[in-house]
Amino acid sequence: MTQADADPESGAVGSTVAGSGQHVPYPEWPPSWQISYWAFHQQFRTRYLNWAYLRLGSDADAEEAVDATFDNLTDKWGQMLEMENLNGYAWKILRHRVFDQARARGRRESPMDAASFDAAMTRQSQDPFADLAEAMVAFHEIRSLPERQRDVMELCACLEYTTEEAAELMGVERATVRSLKRQARQRLIARVRGENAEGTNGEQQ
């Protein structure tokens, strides 16, 4: 897409303006498509950026992945409006674009990254360094989870989205988010207990 100016309020159209988050619908779109597209863009772009940054640890990479996501959504918007689960389809596209961005940069995920640092430093605490160590461990453990459980824990535990917000973002029922959180917590508790038991046994030996 080429760069162009646009005013979503007036219905003027163009295309993606690189780095601006302005994904402008096609001129042949009916008004109902444009209204629904801009409503979706306004509702989800910032949340997409937050999650992409959590995964990628880079503002530039997160923005590039989200821009690519909305380019895909723009190309398929007419078809998406006929889907039963538009949000779920969009979430899948976002996840693919984030994974592609990570591969393109050759990034290997590490428990000590900008996301865990930010999470610790934004808390009100008398011991921010202890919080940082705790956040690093938590992020490392969350990354060991199956993908859907990991998505939910990143959204709810790391980004502090509500169950409703996470469900809306992923295109699933709130009960599904609650179930995934419960499964993730059980898995994390079992993992921590197992590691502690191994450490205790090792000390006893």
PDB file of C-alpha atoms in Angstrom:
ATOM      1  CA  MET A   1       0.000   0.000   0.000  1.00  0.00           C
ATOM      2  CA  THR A   2       1.164   3.517  -0.727  1.00  0.00           C
ATOM      3  CA  GLN A   3       1.231   6.362   1.743  1.00  0.00           C
ATOM      4  CA  ALA A   4      -1.757   8.683   1.704  1.00  0.00           C
ATOM      5  CA  ASP A   5      -3.549  11.191   3.866  1.00  0.00           C
ATOM      6  CA  ALA A   6      -6.925  10.298   5.287  1.00  0.00           C
ATOM      7  CA  ASP A   7      -9.601  11.554   7.610  1.00  0.00           C
ATOM      8  CA  PRO A   8     -11.621   8.691   9.091  1.00  0.00           C
ATOM      9  CA  GLU A   9     -14.318  11.104  10.253  1.00  0.00           C
ATOM     10  CA  SER A  10     -14.956  12.415   6.757  1.00  0.00           C
ATOM     11  CA  GLY A  11     -14.765   9.016   5.076  1.00  0.00           C
ATOM     12  CA  ALA A  12     -11.792  10.065   2.954  1.00  0.00           C
ATOM     13  CA  VAL A  13      -9.694   7.091   1.986  1.00  0.00           C
ATOM     14  CA  GLY A  14      -6.169   6.177   1.056  1.00  0.00           C
ATOM     15  CA  SER A  15      -3.941   3.455   2.513  1.00  0.00           C
ATOM     16  CA  THR A  16      -1.476   2.648   5.264  1.00  0.00           C
ATOM     17  CA  VAL A  17       0.617   5.532   6.548  1.00  0.00           C
ATOM     18  CA  ALA A  18       3.786   3.834   7.723  1.00  0.00           C
ATOM     19  CA  GLY A  19       4.430   4.064  11.453  1.00  0.00           C
ATOM     20  CA  SER A  20       1.323   6.116  12.169  1.00  0.00           C
ATOM     21  CA  GLY A  21      -1.173   3.390  12.883  1.00  0.00           C
ATOM     22  CA  GLN A  22      -3.459   4.926  10.235  1.00  0.00           C
ATOM     23  CA  HIS A  23      -4.796   2.019   8.192  1.00  0.00           C
ATOM     24  CA  VAL A  24      -7.102   3.610   5.692  1.00  0.00           C
ATOM     25  CA  PRO A  25      -9.873   1.575   4.017  1.00  0.00           C
ATOM     26  CA  TYR A  26     -10.314   1.265   0.281  1.00  0.00           C
ATOM     27  CA  PRO A  27     -12.340   3.865  -1.651  1.00  0.00           C
ATOM     28  CA  GLU A  28     -14.882   1.303  -2.851  1.00  0.00           C
ATOM     29  CA  TRP A  29     -15.825   0.290   0.680  1.00  0.00           C
ATOM     30  CA  PRO A  30     -19.431   1.047   1.656  1.00  0.00           C
ATOM     31  CA  PRO A  31     -19.863   3.360   4.658  1.00  0.00           C
ATOM     32  CA  SER A  32     -20.900   0.486   6.929  1.00  0.00           C
ATOM     33  CA  TRP A  33     -17.576  -1.279   6.296  1.00  0.00           C
ATOM     34  CA  GLN A  34     -15.598   1.882   7.041  1.00  0.00           C
ATOM     35  CA  ILE A  35     -17.504   2.579  10.252  1.00  0.00           C
ATOM     36  CA  SER A  36     -17.037  -0.980  11.526  1.00  0.00           C
ATOM     37  CA  TYR A  37     -13.368  -0.992  10.534  1.00  0.00           C
ATOM     38  CA  TRP A  38     -12.541   2.237  12.336  1.00  0.00           C
ATOM     39  CA  ALA A  39     -14.445   1.120  15.415  1.00  0.00           C
ATOM     40  CA  PHE A  40     -12.408  -2.107  15.484  1.00  0.00           C
ATOM     41  CA  HIS A  41      -9.143  -0.233  14.869  1.00  0.00           C
ATOM     42  CA  GLN A  42      -9.825   2.217  17.691  1.00  0.00           C
ATOM     43  CA  GLN A  43     -10.854  -0.535  20.090  1.00  0.00           C
ATOM     44  CA  PHE A  44      -7.996  -2.970  19.557  1.00  0.00           C
ATOM     45  CA  ARG A  45      -4.871  -1.337  18.117  1.00  0.00           C
ATOM     46  CA  THR A  46      -3.414  -0.203  21.457  1.00  0.00           C
ATOM     47  CA  ARG A  47      -4.112  -3.587  23.047  1.00  0.00           C
ATOM     48  CA  TYR A  48      -2.475  -5.325  20.101  1.00  0.00           C
ATOM     49  CA  LEU A  49       0.582  -3.115  20.515  1.00  0.00           C
ATOM     50  CA  ASN A  50       0.827  -3.873  24.225  1.00  0.00           C
ATOM     51  CA  TRP A  51       0.772  -7.619  23.659  1.00  0.00           C
ATOM     52  CA  ALA A  52       3.134  -7.452  20.669  1.00  0.00           C
ATOM     53  CA  TYR A  53       5.612  -5.448  22.744  1.00  0.00           C
ATOM     54  CA  LEU A  54       5.372  -8.012  25.534  1.00  0.00           C
ATOM     55  CA  ARG A  55       6.329 -10.716  23.041  1.00  0.00           C
ATOM     56  CA  LEU A  56       8.923  -8.778  21.037  1.00  0.00           C
ATOM     57  CA  GLY A  57      10.436  -6.349  23.578  1.00  0.00           C
ATOM     58  CA  SER A  58      10.755  -3.616  20.945  1.00  0.00           C
ATOM     59  CA  ASP A  59       8.434  -0.705  20.189  1.00  0.00           C
ATOM     60  CA  ALA A  60       9.499  -0.647  16.537  1.00  0.00           C
ATOM     61  CA  ASP A  61       9.020  -4.386  16.054  1.00  0.00           C
ATOM     62  CA  ALA A  62       5.681  -4.344  17.855  1.00  0.00           C
ATOM     63  CA  GLU A  63       4.421  -1.484  15.702  1.00  0.00           C
ATOM     64  CA  GLU A  64       5.610  -3.185  12.523  1.00  0.00           C
ATOM     65  CA  ALA A  65       3.850  -6.425  13.465  1.00  0.00           C
ATOM     66  CA  VAL A  66       0.612  -4.627  14.341  1.00  0.00           C
ATOM     67  CA  ASP A  67       0.743  -2.531  11.169  1.00  0.00           C
ATOM     68  CA  ALA A  68       1.139  -5.744   9.155  1.00  0.00           C
ATOM     69  CA  THR A  69      -1.822  -7.195  11.036  1.00  0.00           C
ATOM     70  CA  PHE A  70      -4.084  -4.298  10.128  1.00  0.00           C
ATOM     71  CA  ASP A  71      -2.895  -4.435   6.525  1.00  0.00           C
ATOM     72  CA  ASN A  72      -4.112  -8.045   6.455  1.00  0.00           C
ATOM     73  CA  LEU A  73      -7.381  -7.089   8.115  1.00  0.00           C
ATOM     74  CA  THR A  74      -7.942  -4.306   5.598  1.00  0.00           C
ATOM     75  CA  ASP A  75      -7.467  -6.723   2.695  1.00  0.00           C
ATOM     76  CA  LYS A  76      -9.988  -9.189   4.162  1.00  0.00           C
ATOM     77  CA  TRP A  77     -12.404  -6.909   5.974  1.00  0.00           C
ATOM     78  CA  GLY A  78     -15.416  -7.631   3.772  1.00  0.00           C
ATOM     79  CA  GLN A  79     -15.014 -11.370   4.317  1.00  0.00           C
ATOM     80  CA  MET A  80     -14.399 -10.883   8.021  1.00  0.00           C
ATOM     81  CA  LEU A  81     -17.681  -9.037   8.495  1.00  0.00           C
ATOM     82  CA  GLU A  82     -19.451 -12.259   7.510  1.00  0.00           C
ATOM     83  CA  MET A  83     -17.528 -14.373  10.052  1.00  0.00           C
ATOM     84  CA  GLU A  84     -19.064 -15.578  13.291  1.00  0.00           C
ATOM     85  CA  ASN A  85     -15.847 -14.845  15.189  1.00  0.00           C
ATOM     86  CA  LEU A  86     -14.191 -11.787  13.671  1.00  0.00           C
ATOM     87  CA  ASN A  87     -12.167 -11.051  16.816  1.00  0.00           C
ATOM     88  CA  GLY A  88     -10.782 -14.576  16.976  1.00  0.00           C
ATOM     89  CA  TYR A  89      -9.712 -14.456  13.340  1.00  0.00           C
ATOM     90  CA  ALA A  90      -8.001 -11.089  13.853  1.00  0.00           C
ATOM     91  CA  TRP A  91      -6.189 -12.427  16.935  1.00  0.00           C
ATOM     92  CA  LYS A  92      -4.824 -15.352  14.910  1.00  0.00           C
ATOM     93  CA  ILE A  93      -3.506 -12.945  12.277  1.00  0.00           C
ATOM     94  CA  LEU A  94      -1.840 -10.828  14.978  1.00  0.00           C
ATOM     95  CA  ARG A  95      -0.169 -13.881  16.500  1.00  0.00           C
ATOM     96  CA  HIS A  96       1.182 -14.970  13.106  1.00  0.00           C
ATOM     97  CA  ARG A  97       2.528 -11.485  12.375  1.00  0.00           C
ATOM     98  CA  VAL A  98       4.232 -11.306  15.779  1.00  0.00           C
ATOM     99  CA  PHE A  99       5.823 -14.725  15.261  1.00  0.00           C
ATOM    100  CA  ASP A 100       6.958 -13.670  11.772  1.00  0.00           C
ATOM    101  CA  GLN A 101       8.470 -10.492  13.200  1.00  0.00           C
ATOM    102  CA  ALA A 102      10.365 -12.448  15.861  1.00  0.00           C
ATOM    103  CA  ARG A 103      11.732 -14.862  13.256  1.00  0.00           C
ATOM    104  CA  ALA A 104      12.697 -12.015  10.920  1.00  0.00           C
ATOM    105  CA  ARG A 105      14.738 -10.413  13.690  1.00  0.00           C
ATOM    106  CA  GLY A 106      16.226 -13.736  14.767  1.00  0.00           C
ATOM    107  CA  ARG A 107      15.029 -12.991  18.274  1.00  0.00           C
ATOM    108  CA  ARG A 108      15.306 -15.641  20.942  1.00  0.00           C
ATOM    109  CA  GLU A 109      13.048 -15.053  23.886  1.00  0.00           C
ATOM    110  CA  SER A 110      14.817 -14.476  27.176  1.00  0.00           C
ATOM    111  CA  PRO A 111      13.372 -14.237  30.689  1.00  0.00           C
ATOM    112  CA  MET A 112      15.258 -10.975  31.161  1.00  0.00           C
ATOM    113  CA  ASP A 113      13.861  -8.570  28.618  1.00  0.00           C
ATOM    114  CA  ALA A 114      12.381  -5.100  28.462  1.00  0.00           C
ATOM    115  CA  ALA A 115       8.890  -6.385  29.161  1.00  0.00           C
ATOM    116  CA  SER A 116       9.752  -7.995  32.490  1.00  0.00           C
ATOM    117  CA  PHE A 117      11.809  -4.946  33.463  1.00  0.00           C
ATOM    118  CA  ASP A 118       8.922  -2.606  32.670  1.00  0.00           C
ATOM    119  CA  ALA A 119       6.460  -4.787  34.580  1.00  0.00           C
ATOM    120  CA  ALA A 120       8.621  -4.673  37.699  1.00  0.00           C
ATOM    121  CA  MET A 121       9.559  -1.007  37.528  1.00  0.00           C
ATOM    122  CA  THR A 122       5.977   0.220  37.135  1.00  0.00           C
ATOM    123  CA  ARG A 123       4.929  -1.341  40.446  1.00  0.00           C
ATOM    124  CA  GLN A 124       4.894   0.704  43.615  1.00  0.00           C
ATOM    125  CA  SER A 125       7.361  -1.212  45.758  1.00  0.00           C
ATOM    126  CA  GLN A 126       9.981  -0.665  48.430  1.00  0.00           C
ATOM    127  CA  ASP A 127      12.223  -3.207  46.708  1.00  0.00           C
ATOM    128  CA  PRO A 128      12.001  -2.810  42.918  1.00  0.00           C
ATOM    129  CA  PHE A 129      15.007  -5.075  42.336  1.00  0.00           C
ATOM    130  CA  ALA A 130      13.284  -7.924  44.170  1.00  0.00           C
ATOM    131  CA  ASP A 131      10.220  -7.252  42.009  1.00  0.00           C
ATOM    132  CA  LEU A 132      12.404  -7.404  38.913  1.00  0.00           C
ATOM    133  CA  ALA A 133      13.796 -10.791  39.918  1.00  0.00           C
ATOM    134  CA  GLU A 134      10.268 -12.036  40.629  1.00  0.00           C
ATOM    135  CA  ALA A 135       9.003 -10.714  37.294  1.00  0.00           C
ATOM    136  CA  MET A 136      11.850 -12.385  35.409  1.00  0.00           C
ATOM    137  CA  VAL A 137      11.015 -15.744  36.991  1.00  0.00           C
ATOM    138  CA  ALA A 138       7.284 -15.284  36.343  1.00  0.00           C
ATOM    139  CA  PHE A 139       7.809 -14.333  32.685  1.00  0.00           C
ATOM    140  CA  HIS A 140      10.131 -17.294  32.213  1.00  0.00           C
ATOM    141  CA  GLU A 141       7.571 -19.712  33.664  1.00  0.00           C
ATOM    142  CA  ILE A 142       4.680 -18.232  31.672  1.00  0.00           C
ATOM    143  CA  ARG A 143       6.646 -18.768  28.477  1.00  0.00           C
ATOM    144  CA  SER A 144       6.714 -22.501  29.224  1.00  0.00           C
ATOM    145  CA  LEU A 145       2.917 -22.740  29.005  1.00  0.00           C
ATOM    146  CA  PRO A 146       0.931 -24.038  26.013  1.00  0.00           C
ATOM    147  CA  GLU A 147       0.158 -21.190  23.646  1.00  0.00           C
ATOM    148  CA  ARG A 148      -3.451 -20.462  24.587  1.00  0.00           C
ATOM    149  CA  GLN A 149      -2.688 -20.599  28.303  1.00  0.00           C
ATOM    150  CA  ARG A 150       0.332 -18.396  27.720  1.00  0.00           C
ATOM    151  CA  ASP A 151      -1.739 -15.855  25.780  1.00  0.00           C
ATOM    152  CA  VAL A 152      -4.267 -15.625  28.606  1.00  0.00           C
ATOM    153  CA  MET A 153      -1.637 -15.273  31.323  1.00  0.00           C
ATOM    154  CA  GLU A 154       0.237 -12.614  29.360  1.00  0.00           C
ATOM    155  CA  LEU A 155      -2.960 -10.647  28.853  1.00  0.00           C
ATOM    156  CA  CYS A 156      -4.367 -11.060  32.369  1.00  0.00           C
ATOM    157  CA  ALA A 157      -1.299 -11.454  34.608  1.00  0.00           C
ATOM    158  CA  CYS A 158       1.324  -9.431  32.743  1.00  0.00           C
ATOM    159  CA  LEU A 159      -0.788  -6.749  31.046  1.00  0.00           C
ATOM    160  CA  GLU A 160      -3.475  -6.821  33.755  1.00  0.00           C
ATOM    161  CA  TYR A 161      -6.403  -7.002  31.346  1.00  0.00           C
ATOM    162  CA  THR A 162      -9.682  -8.189  32.801  1.00  0.00           C
ATOM    163  CA  THR A 163     -11.195 -11.549  31.914  1.00  0.00           C
ATOM    164  CA  GLU A 164     -13.719  -9.705  29.760  1.00  0.00           C
ATOM    165  CA  GLU A 165     -11.030  -7.730  27.928  1.00  0.00           C
ATOM    166  CA  ALA A 166      -8.933 -10.827  27.267  1.00  0.00           C
ATOM    167  CA  ALA A 167     -11.955 -12.769  26.023  1.00  0.00           C
ATOM    168  CA  GLU A 168     -12.936  -9.942  23.704  1.00  0.00           C
ATOM    169  CA  LEU A 169      -9.397  -9.613  22.378  1.00  0.00           C
ATOM    170  CA  MET A 170      -8.942 -13.337  21.704  1.00  0.00           C
ATOM    171  CA  GLY A 171     -12.455 -13.858  20.412  1.00  0.00           C
ATOM    172  CA  VAL A 172     -13.385 -16.483  23.019  1.00  0.00           C
ATOM    173  CA  GLU A 173     -15.945 -16.827  25.795  1.00  0.00           C
ATOM    174  CA  ARG A 174     -15.172 -15.436  29.244  1.00  0.00           C
ATOM    175  CA  ALA A 175     -15.588 -18.952  30.619  1.00  0.00           C
ATOM    176  CA  THR A 176     -12.815 -20.088  28.263  1.00  0.00           C
ATOM    177  CA  VAL A 177     -10.459 -17.419  29.611  1.00  0.00           C
ATOM    178  CA  ARG A 178     -11.270 -18.399  33.190  1.00  0.00           C
ATOM    179  CA  SER A 179     -10.666 -22.064  32.371  1.00  0.00           C
ATOM    180  CA  LEU A 180      -7.356 -21.321  30.648  1.00  0.00           C
ATOM    181  CA  LYS A 181      -6.228 -19.192  33.597  1.00  0.00           C
ATOM    182  CA  ARG A 182      -7.110 -21.975  36.003  1.00  0.00           C
ATOM    183  CA  GLN A 183      -5.233 -24.563  33.910  1.00  0.00           C
ATOM    184  CA  ALA A 184      -2.222 -22.270  33.589  1.00  0.00           C
ATOM    185  CA  ARG A 185      -2.050 -21.591  37.316  1.00  0.00           C
ATOM    186  CA  GLN A 186      -2.311 -25.300  38.122  1.00  0.00           C
ATOM    187  CA  ARG A 187       0.489 -26.039  35.670  1.00  0.00           C
ATOM    188  CA  LEU A 188       2.675 -23.248  37.055  1.00  0.00           C
ATOM    189  CA  ILE A 189       2.091 -24.317  40.664  1.00  0.00           C
ATOM    190  CA  ALA A 190       2.923 -27.928  39.803  1.00  0.00           C
ATOM    191  CA  ARG A 191       6.057 -26.805  37.986  1.00  0.00           C
ATOM    192  CA  VAL A 192       7.245 -24.645  40.900  1.00  0.00           C
ATOM    193  CA  ARG A 193       6.488 -27.376  43.428  1.00  0.00           C
ATOM    194  CA  GLY A 194       8.374 -29.894  41.307  1.00  0.00           C
ATOM    195  CA  GLU A 195      11.402 -27.631  41.048  1.00  0.00           C
ATOM    196  CA  ASN A 196      11.313 -26.958  44.788  1.00  0.00           C
ATOM    197  CA  ALA A 197      11.085 -30.693  45.501  1.00  0.00           C
ATOM    198  CA  GLU A 198      14.071 -31.355  43.248  1.00  0.00           C
ATOM    199  CA  GLY A 199      16.026 -28.625  44.993  1.00  0.00           C
ATOM    200  CA  THR A 200      15.133 -30.012  48.423  1.00  0.00           C
ATOM    201  CA  ASN A 201      16.121 -33.518  47.430  1.00  0.00           C
ATOM    202  CA  GLY A 202      19.370 -32.240  46.037  1.00  0.00           C
ATOM    203  CA  GLU A 203      20.158 -30.423  49.282  1.00  0.00           C
ATOM    204  CA  GLN A 204      19.353 -33.491  51.350  1.00  0.00           C
ATOM    205  CA  GLN A 205      21.744 -35.556  49.292  1.00  0.00           C
TER     206      GLN A 205
END
